[in-house]
């Protein structure tokens, strides 16, 4: 069970009558006139320093691990969201959950200083579990696993009050920063060695045999930047209910429950870390569900959430059929002061600026459109700089493919069969990466048969010229 779905779903054009009259280049001009050269609402960087472009990489269960995020960032992506991490997985320290369940811990730990700004996304069924999980995420486990489980399961009102009031505040009422706790040696639940599954950089041990992998090639050192800049609450995932308990998008049927979760998470997360929410436009197309959306959306901002990312499909639609940009347009028009991000049917760089032009959202969530296509971010940066968007050269494709596998090995290196795991991961990207190649079918067939790093490099040697790769630039 996960938010995952078949990423090969045929691209559907969004419901956006009149969109053909929008010239994405004119939208960029308008953004630059309004916000200056970065073309971005300055509030985004106030919330998450470094968020300096009006688009970002979405949470994508099964894909958006630190490796994919870092590749995206190296191509100009200014902000990323982890895949949804189940609160229980987090509180159980990742034990007892199968690979098929939602986001595993190692996929959801920041990949070092390069992997920022980053939103850690959490999803679950109970406000206290969500709150404890979000707190653990925000603090990177400094209290120790037992303390977070006690917050979630002991249901001790005093403990809860203590968390909110005193643990997170100094006697004068000033907020205790996570770093202060860390420095003073408050018990560590997450071993930096775990964080460093993606963070220690360089060494691929065990089976790793990546030729020439040097220190510093992987995601950079743990410690610096090991936390999240934003905690994102997932009220959007269409995965079925578990044991009659709602989670993800199913909360859109229960606004009171959804609002309890939003409150509990906001209360628990230290106030210097902003919270955001991911929503669908409704559970289904009934007026009752439209009303539920409004209640939850309004409550999020009232409680202090910095923004909502709204996927303009219903939960019932899952990922099939068009998203309704008309919904986003009306929502933004009704709430011009709120920061709203849009999601759904963003397949290429023109869609990014068309969505902004059509709906008025402050940033666009790029999801299936960036699987095997990190160049969408570079192309968006090109457009902001007034250049035509550049397709990737063969040499640039080779650099990205090599880099992605190398980073994936840094993510999986703690596991017994690291190369096999990374190979499986890369196979999922293959169809989309291969689409950029003139002999895409042949390349794809070779990529999906890869079992280790040497074979991956073999495919690259066979199909992607190495010359100029080092100086290919981005
Ligand atoms: C394979 C897959 C996994 C996803 N996992 C997540 C997730 O973990 N968290 C999340 O907020 N959204 C997740 N989504 C939803 C996307 O972020 C996005 O909202 C959705 O795909 C609509 O955008 P698109 O039509 O441009 O792909 C996932 C989507 C797909 C296809």
PDB file of N, CA and C in Angstrom, residues 379-449:
ATOM      1  N   UNK A 379      15.058  23.737 -17.615  1.00  0.00           N
ATOM      2  CA  UNK A 379      14.318  24.442 -18.666  1.00  0.00           C
ATOM      3  C   UNK A 379      13.485  25.581 -18.079  1.00  0.00           C
ATOM      4  N   UNK A 380      12.922  25.337 -16.889  1.00  0.00           N
ATOM      5  CA  UNK A 380      12.141  26.410 -16.252  1.00  0.00           C
ATOM      6  C   UNK A 380      13.062  27.568 -15.875  1.00  0.00           C
ATOM      7  N   UNK A 381      14.253  27.229 -15.382  1.00  0.00           N
ATOM      8  CA  UNK A 381      15.234  28.294 -15.073  1.00  0.00           C
ATOM      9  C   UNK A 381      15.649  29.019 -16.356  1.00  0.00           C
ATOM     10  N   UNK A 382      15.805  28.264 -17.440  1.00  0.00           N
ATOM     11  CA  UNK A 382      16.132  28.888 -18.729  1.00  0.00           C
ATOM     12  C   UNK A 382      15.081  29.940 -19.072  1.00  0.00           C
ATOM     13  N   UNK A 383      13.835  29.558 -18.941  1.00  0.00           N
ATOM     14  CA  UNK A 383      12.769  30.484 -19.335  1.00  0.00           C
ATOM     15  C   UNK A 383      12.784  31.732 -18.461  1.00  0.00           C
ATOM     16  N   UNK A 384      13.056  31.531 -17.171  1.00  0.00           N
ATOM     17  CA  UNK A 384      13.108  32.698 -16.282  1.00  0.00           C
ATOM     18  C   UNK A 384      14.263  33.617 -16.686  1.00  0.00           C
ATOM     19  N   UNK A 385      15.354  33.012 -17.164  1.00  0.00           N
ATOM     20  CA  UNK A 385      16.514  33.816 -17.586  1.00  0.00           C
ATOM     21  C   UNK A 385      16.321  34.397 -18.987  1.00  0.00           C
ATOM     22  N   UNK A 386      15.152  34.130 -19.583  1.00  0.00           N
ATOM     23  CA  UNK A 386      14.873  34.685 -20.914  1.00  0.00           C
ATOM     24  C   UNK A 386      15.468  33.882 -22.051  1.00  0.00           C
ATOM     25  N   UNK A 387      15.924  32.638 -21.750  1.00  0.00           N
ATOM     26  CA  UNK A 387      16.496  31.781 -22.804  1.00  0.00           C
ATOM     27  C   UNK A 387      15.458  30.755 -23.246  1.00  0.00           C
ATOM     28  N   UNK A 388      15.568  30.254 -24.465  1.00  0.00           N
ATOM     29  CA  UNK A 388      14.712  29.133 -24.837  1.00  0.00           C
ATOM     30  C   UNK A 388      15.089  27.911 -23.995  1.00  0.00           C
ATOM     31  N   UNK A 389      14.124  27.114 -23.579  1.00  0.00           N
ATOM     32  CA  UNK A 389      14.452  25.936 -22.767  1.00  0.00           C
ATOM     33  C   UNK A 389      15.290  24.934 -23.550  1.00  0.00           C
ATOM     34  N   UNK A 390      16.406  24.498 -22.953  1.00  0.00           N
ATOM     35  CA  UNK A 390      17.325  23.598 -23.669  1.00  0.00           C
ATOM     36  C   UNK A 390      16.995  22.140 -23.405  1.00  0.00           C
ATOM     37  N   UNK A 391      16.833  21.358 -24.476  1.00  0.00           N
ATOM     38  CA  UNK A 391      16.704  19.912 -24.252  1.00  0.00           C
ATOM     39  C   UNK A 391      18.078  19.367 -23.841  1.00  0.00           C
ATOM     40  N   UNK A 392      18.117  18.238 -23.125  1.00  0.00           N
ATOM     41  CA  UNK A 392      19.423  17.730 -22.691  1.00  0.00           C
ATOM     42  C   UNK A 392      20.199  17.128 -23.849  1.00  0.00           C
ATOM     43  N   UNK A 393      21.500  17.423 -23.917  1.00  0.00           N
ATOM     44  CA  UNK A 393      22.344  16.758 -24.914  1.00  0.00           C
ATOM     45  C   UNK A 393      22.573  15.322 -24.441  1.00  0.00           C
ATOM     46  N   UNK A 394      23.112  14.509 -25.329  1.00  0.00           N
ATOM     47  CA  UNK A 394      23.406  13.115 -24.941  1.00  0.00           C
ATOM     48  C   UNK A 394      24.415  13.088 -23.798  1.00  0.00           C
ATOM     49  N   UNK A 395      25.414  13.971 -23.888  1.00  0.00           N
ATOM     50  CA  UNK A 395      26.440  13.993 -22.834  1.00  0.00           C
ATOM     51  C   UNK A 395      25.808  14.380 -21.496  1.00  0.00           C
ATOM     52  N   UNK A 396      24.897  15.329 -21.525  1.00  0.00           N
ATOM     53  CA  UNK A 396      24.242  15.738 -20.275  1.00  0.00           C
ATOM     54  C   UNK A 396      23.359  14.615 -19.729  1.00  0.00           C
ATOM     55  N   UNK A 397      22.734  13.891 -20.629  1.00  0.00           N
ATOM     56  CA  UNK A 397      21.924  12.752 -20.174  1.00  0.00           C
ATOM     57  C   UNK A 397      22.820  11.741 -19.476  1.00  0.00           C
ATOM     58  N   UNK A 398      23.986  11.499 -20.066  1.00  0.00           N
ATOM     59  CA  UNK A 398      24.889  10.521 -19.466  1.00  0.00           C
ATOM     60  C   UNK A 398      25.308  10.962 -18.056  1.00  0.00           C
ATOM     61  N   UNK A 399      25.632  12.247 -17.935  1.00  0.00           N
ATOM     62  CA  UNK A 399      26.047  12.756 -16.615  1.00  0.00           C
ATOM     63  C   UNK A 399      24.929  12.518 -15.597  1.00  0.00           C
ATOM     64  N   UNK A 400      23.696  12.854 -15.976  1.00  0.00           N
ATOM     65  CA  UNK A 400      22.579  12.717 -15.027  1.00  0.00           C
ATOM     66  C   UNK A 400      22.333  11.249 -14.679  1.00  0.00           C
ATOM     67  N   UNK A 401      22.433  10.379 -15.675  1.00  0.00           N
ATOM     68  CA  UNK A 401      22.170   8.952 -15.435  1.00  0.00           C
ATOM     69  C   UNK A 401      23.240   8.330 -14.548  1.00  0.00           C
ATOM     70  N   UNK A 402      24.468   8.752 -14.761  1.00  0.00           N
ATOM     71  CA  UNK A 402      25.568   8.241 -13.950  1.00  0.00           C
ATOM     72  C   UNK A 402      25.414   8.747 -12.515  1.00  0.00           C
ATOM     73  N   UNK A 403      25.120  10.028 -12.433  1.00  0.00           N
ATOM     74  CA  UNK A 403      24.983  10.689 -11.140  1.00  0.00           C
ATOM     75  C   UNK A 403      23.814  10.093 -10.332  1.00  0.00           C
ATOM     76  N   UNK A 404      22.714   9.849 -11.013  1.00  0.00           N
ATOM     77  CA  UNK A 404      21.545   9.336 -10.310  1.00  0.00           C
ATOM     78  C   UNK A 404      21.848   7.957  -9.708  1.00  0.00           C
ATOM     79  N   UNK A 405      22.505   7.116 -10.494  1.00  0.00           N
ATOM     80  CA  UNK A 405      22.831   5.779  -9.966  1.00  0.00           C
ATOM     81  C   UNK A 405      23.812   5.897  -8.798  1.00  0.00           C
ATOM     82  N   UNK A 406      24.805   6.742  -8.961  1.00  0.00           N
ATOM     83  CA  UNK A 406      25.821   6.931  -7.921  1.00  0.00           C
ATOM     84  C   UNK A 406      25.156   7.406  -6.616  1.00  0.00           C
ATOM     85  N   UNK A 407      24.256   8.390  -6.740  1.00  0.00           N
ATOM     86  CA  UNK A 407      23.567   8.901  -5.551  1.00  0.00           C
ATOM     87  C   UNK A 407      22.647   7.839  -4.966  1.00  0.00           C
ATOM     88  N   UNK A 408      22.031   7.067  -5.837  1.00  0.00           N
ATOM     89  CA  UNK A 408      21.161   6.002  -5.346  1.00  0.00           C
ATOM     90  C   UNK A 408      21.972   4.991  -4.533  1.00  0.00           C
ATOM     91  N   UNK A 409      23.174   4.709  -4.977  1.00  0.00           N
ATOM     92  CA  UNK A 409      24.032   3.793  -4.208  1.00  0.00           C
ATOM     93  C   UNK A 409      24.365   4.380  -2.842  1.00  0.00           C
ATOM     94  N   UNK A 410      24.511   5.686  -2.785  1.00  0.00           N
ATOM     95  CA  UNK A 410      24.778   6.307  -1.486  1.00  0.00           C
ATOM     96  C   UNK A 410      23.567   6.165  -0.577  1.00  0.00           C
ATOM     97  N   UNK A 411      22.366   6.159  -1.168  1.00  0.00           N
ATOM     98  CA  UNK A 411      21.144   5.979  -0.367  1.00  0.00           C
ATOM     99  C   UNK A 411      21.029   4.534   0.120  1.00  0.00           C
ATOM    100  N   UNK A 412      21.338   3.585  -0.751  1.00  0.00           N
ATOM    101  CA  UNK A 412      21.076   2.174  -0.412  1.00  0.00           C
ATOM    102  C   UNK A 412      22.297   1.472   0.187  1.00  0.00           C
ATOM    103  N   UNK A 413      23.386   2.179   0.330  1.00  0.00           N
ATOM    104  CA  UNK A 413      24.642   1.490   0.634  1.00  0.00           C
ATOM    105  C   UNK A 413      24.618   0.727   1.956  1.00  0.00           C
ATOM    106  N   UNK A 414      23.687   1.094   2.867  1.00  0.00           N
ATOM    107  CA  UNK A 414      23.621   0.379   4.144  1.00  0.00           C
ATOM    108  C   UNK A 414      22.961  -0.985   3.995  1.00  0.00           C
ATOM    109  N   UNK A 415      22.348  -1.221   2.883  1.00  0.00           N
ATOM    110  CA  UNK A 415      21.595  -2.452   2.716  1.00  0.00           C
ATOM    111  C   UNK A 415      22.445  -3.547   2.111  1.00  0.00           C
ATOM    112  N   UNK A 416      22.022  -4.778   2.386  1.00  0.00           N
ATOM    113  CA  UNK A 416      22.832  -5.913   1.952  1.00  0.00           C
ATOM    114  C   UNK A 416      23.060  -5.908   0.452  1.00  0.00           C
ATOM    115  N   UNK A 417      21.966  -5.716  -0.270  1.00  0.00           N
ATOM    116  CA  UNK A 417      22.093  -5.795  -1.726  1.00  0.00           C
ATOM    117  C   UNK A 417      21.938  -4.417  -2.326  1.00  0.00           C
ATOM    118  N   UNK A 418      22.866  -3.558  -1.970  1.00  0.00           N
ATOM    119  CA  UNK A 418      22.744  -2.151  -2.358  1.00  0.00           C
ATOM    120  C   UNK A 418      22.661  -1.979  -3.878  1.00  0.00           C
ATOM    121  N   UNK A 419      23.535  -2.646  -4.590  1.00  0.00           N
ATOM    122  CA  UNK A 419      23.542  -2.445  -6.048  1.00  0.00           C
ATOM    123  C   UNK A 419      22.254  -2.953  -6.685  1.00  0.00           C
ATOM    124  N   UNK A 420      21.769  -4.081  -6.144  1.00  0.00           N
ATOM    125  CA  UNK A 420      20.526  -4.631  -6.687  1.00  0.00           C
ATOM    126  C   UNK A 420      19.373  -3.664  -6.419  1.00  0.00           C
ATOM    127  N   UNK A 421      19.344  -3.121  -5.213  1.00  0.00           N
ATOM    128  CA  UNK A 421      18.270  -2.180  -4.861  1.00  0.00           C
ATOM    129  C   UNK A 421      18.332  -0.934  -5.739  1.00  0.00           C
ATOM    130  N   UNK A 422      19.528  -0.418  -5.917  1.00  0.00           N
ATOM    131  CA  UNK A 422      19.656   0.782  -6.759  1.00  0.00           C
ATOM    132  C   UNK A 422      19.290   0.464  -8.204  1.00  0.00           C
ATOM    133  N   UNK A 423      19.661  -0.745  -8.646  1.00  0.00           N
ATOM    134  CA  UNK A 423      19.330  -1.120 -10.030  1.00  0.00           C
ATOM    135  C   UNK A 423      17.815  -1.169 -10.206  1.00  0.00           C
ATOM    136  N   UNK A 424      17.140  -1.748  -9.210  1.00  0.00           N
ATOM    137  CA  UNK A 424      15.664  -1.817  -9.283  1.00  0.00           C
ATOM    138  C   UNK A 424      15.081  -0.420  -9.328  1.00  0.00           C
ATOM    139  N   UNK A 425      15.620   0.442  -8.494  1.00  0.00           N
ATOM    140  CA  UNK A 425      15.136   1.819  -8.436  1.00  0.00           C
ATOM    141  C   UNK A 425      15.318   2.487  -9.797  1.00  0.00           C
ATOM    142  N   UNK A 426      16.504   2.319 -10.375  1.00  0.00           N
ATOM    143  CA  UNK A 426      16.789   2.992 -11.635  1.00  0.00           C
ATOM    144  C   UNK A 426      15.932   2.430 -12.769  1.00  0.00           C
ATOM    145  N   UNK A 427      15.584   1.147 -12.664  1.00  0.00           N
ATOM    146  CA  UNK A 427      14.710   0.570 -13.707  1.00  0.00           C
ATOM    147  C   UNK A 427      13.376   1.316 -13.767  1.00  0.00           C
ATOM    148  N   UNK A 428      12.901   1.765 -12.585  1.00  0.00           N
ATOM    149  CA  UNK A 428      11.625   2.485 -12.568  1.00  0.00           C
ATOM    150  C   UNK A 428      11.716   3.800 -13.336  1.00  0.00           C
ATOM    151  N   UNK A 429      12.909   4.379 -13.318  1.00  0.00           N
ATOM    152  CA  UNK A 429      13.098   5.653 -14.016  1.00  0.00           C
ATOM    153  C   UNK A 429      13.380   5.451 -15.505  1.00  0.00           C
ATOM    154  N   UNK A 430      13.748   4.188 -15.851  1.00  0.00           N
ATOM    155  CA  UNK A 430      14.326   3.947 -17.175  1.00  0.00           C
ATOM    156  C   UNK A 430      13.439   4.431 -18.314  1.00  0.00           C
ATOM    157  N   UNK A 431      12.155   4.084 -18.235  1.00  0.00           N
ATOM    158  CA  UNK A 431      11.282   4.398 -19.373  1.00  0.00           C
ATOM    159  C   UNK A 431      11.251   5.902 -19.642  1.00  0.00           C
ATOM    160  N   UNK A 432      11.293   6.658 -18.561  1.00  0.00           N
ATOM    161  CA  UNK A 432      11.231   8.118 -18.725  1.00  0.00           C
ATOM    162  C   UNK A 432      12.574   8.711 -19.127  1.00  0.00           C
ATOM    163  N   UNK A 433      13.651   8.183 -18.544  1.00  0.00           N
ATOM    164  CA  UNK A 433      14.976   8.660 -18.958  1.00  0.00           C
ATOM    165  C   UNK A 433      15.218   8.316 -20.435  1.00  0.00           C
ATOM    166  N   UNK A 434      14.860   7.080 -20.788  1.00  0.00           N
ATOM    167  CA  UNK A 434      15.148   6.617 -22.154  1.00  0.00           C
ATOM    168  C   UNK A 434      14.372   7.423 -23.193  1.00  0.00           C
ATOM    169  N   UNK A 435      13.268   8.027 -22.791  1.00  0.00           N
ATOM    170  CA  UNK A 435      12.449   8.783 -23.746  1.00  0.00           C
ATOM    171  C   UNK A 435      13.234   9.938 -24.374  1.00  0.00           C
ATOM    172  N   UNK A 436      14.300  10.383 -23.711  1.00  0.00           N
ATOM    173  CA  UNK A 436      15.091  11.487 -24.261  1.00  0.00           C
ATOM    174  C   UNK A 436      16.084  11.008 -25.318  1.00  0.00           C
ATOM    175  N   UNK A 437      16.223   9.691 -25.437  1.00  0.00           N
ATOM    176  CA  UNK A 437      17.232   9.125 -26.340  1.00  0.00           C
ATOM    177  C   UNK A 437      16.600   8.827 -27.695  1.00  0.00           C
ATOM    178  N   UNK A 438      17.340   9.058 -28.799  1.00  0.00           N
ATOM    179  CA  UNK A 438      16.736   8.781 -30.121  1.00  0.00           C
ATOM    180  C   UNK A 438      16.369   7.306 -30.308  1.00  0.00           C
ATOM    181  N   UNK A 439      17.090   6.390 -29.635  1.00  0.00           N
ATOM    182  CA  UNK A 439      16.707   4.966 -29.737  1.00  0.00           C
ATOM    183  C   UNK A 439      16.095   4.531 -28.411  1.00  0.00           C
ATOM    184  N   UNK A 440      15.020   5.189 -28.038  1.00  0.00           N
ATOM    185  CA  UNK A 440      14.503   5.046 -26.672  1.00  0.00           C
ATOM    186  C   UNK A 440      14.118   3.606 -26.332  1.00  0.00           C
ATOM    187  N   UNK A 441      13.504   2.906 -27.278  1.00  0.00           N
ATOM    188  CA  UNK A 441      13.050   1.543 -26.953  1.00  0.00           C
ATOM    189  C   UNK A 441      14.243   0.628 -26.635  1.00  0.00           C
ATOM    190  N   UNK A 442      15.275   0.724 -27.469  1.00  0.00           N
ATOM    191  CA  UNK A 442      16.461  -0.131 -27.266  1.00  0.00           C
ATOM    192  C   UNK A 442      17.132   0.213 -25.934  1.00  0.00           C
ATOM    193  N   UNK A 443      17.238   1.490 -25.640  1.00  0.00           N
ATOM    194  CA  UNK A 443      17.900   1.922 -24.401  1.00  0.00           C
ATOM    195  C   UNK A 443      17.080   1.469 -23.196  1.00  0.00           C
ATOM    196  N   UNK A 444      15.792   1.644 -23.299  1.00  0.00           N
ATOM    197  CA  UNK A 444      14.902   1.246 -22.211  1.00  0.00           C
ATOM    198  C   UNK A 444      15.043  -0.259 -21.938  1.00  0.00           C
ATOM    199  N   UNK A 445      15.036  -1.053 -23.017  1.00  0.00           N
ATOM    200  CA  UNK A 445      15.137  -2.505 -22.842  1.00  0.00           C
ATOM    201  C   UNK A 445      16.424  -2.878 -22.125  1.00  0.00           C
ATOM    202  N   UNK A 446      17.497  -2.175 -22.452  1.00  0.00           N
ATOM    203  CA  UNK A 446      18.777  -2.459 -21.786  1.00  0.00           C
ATOM    204  C   UNK A 446      18.724  -2.000 -20.320  1.00  0.00           C
ATOM    205  N   UNK A 447      18.157  -0.840 -20.087  1.00  0.00           N
ATOM    206  CA  UNK A 447      18.137  -0.302 -18.716  1.00  0.00           C
ATOM    207  C   UNK A 447      17.328  -1.183 -17.768  1.00  0.00           C
ATOM    208  N   UNK A 448      16.209  -1.702 -18.267  1.00  0.00           N
ATOM    209  CA  UNK A 448      15.358  -2.461 -17.341  1.00  0.00           C
ATOM    210  C   UNK A 448      15.923  -3.847 -17.039  1.00  0.00           C
ATOM    211  N   UNK A 449      17.009  -4.215 -17.732  1.00  0.00           N
ATOM    212  CA  UNK A 449      17.640  -5.505 -17.442  1.00  0.00           C
ATOM    213  C   UNK A 449      18.844  -5.356 -16.503  1.00  0.00           C
TER     214      UNK A 449
END
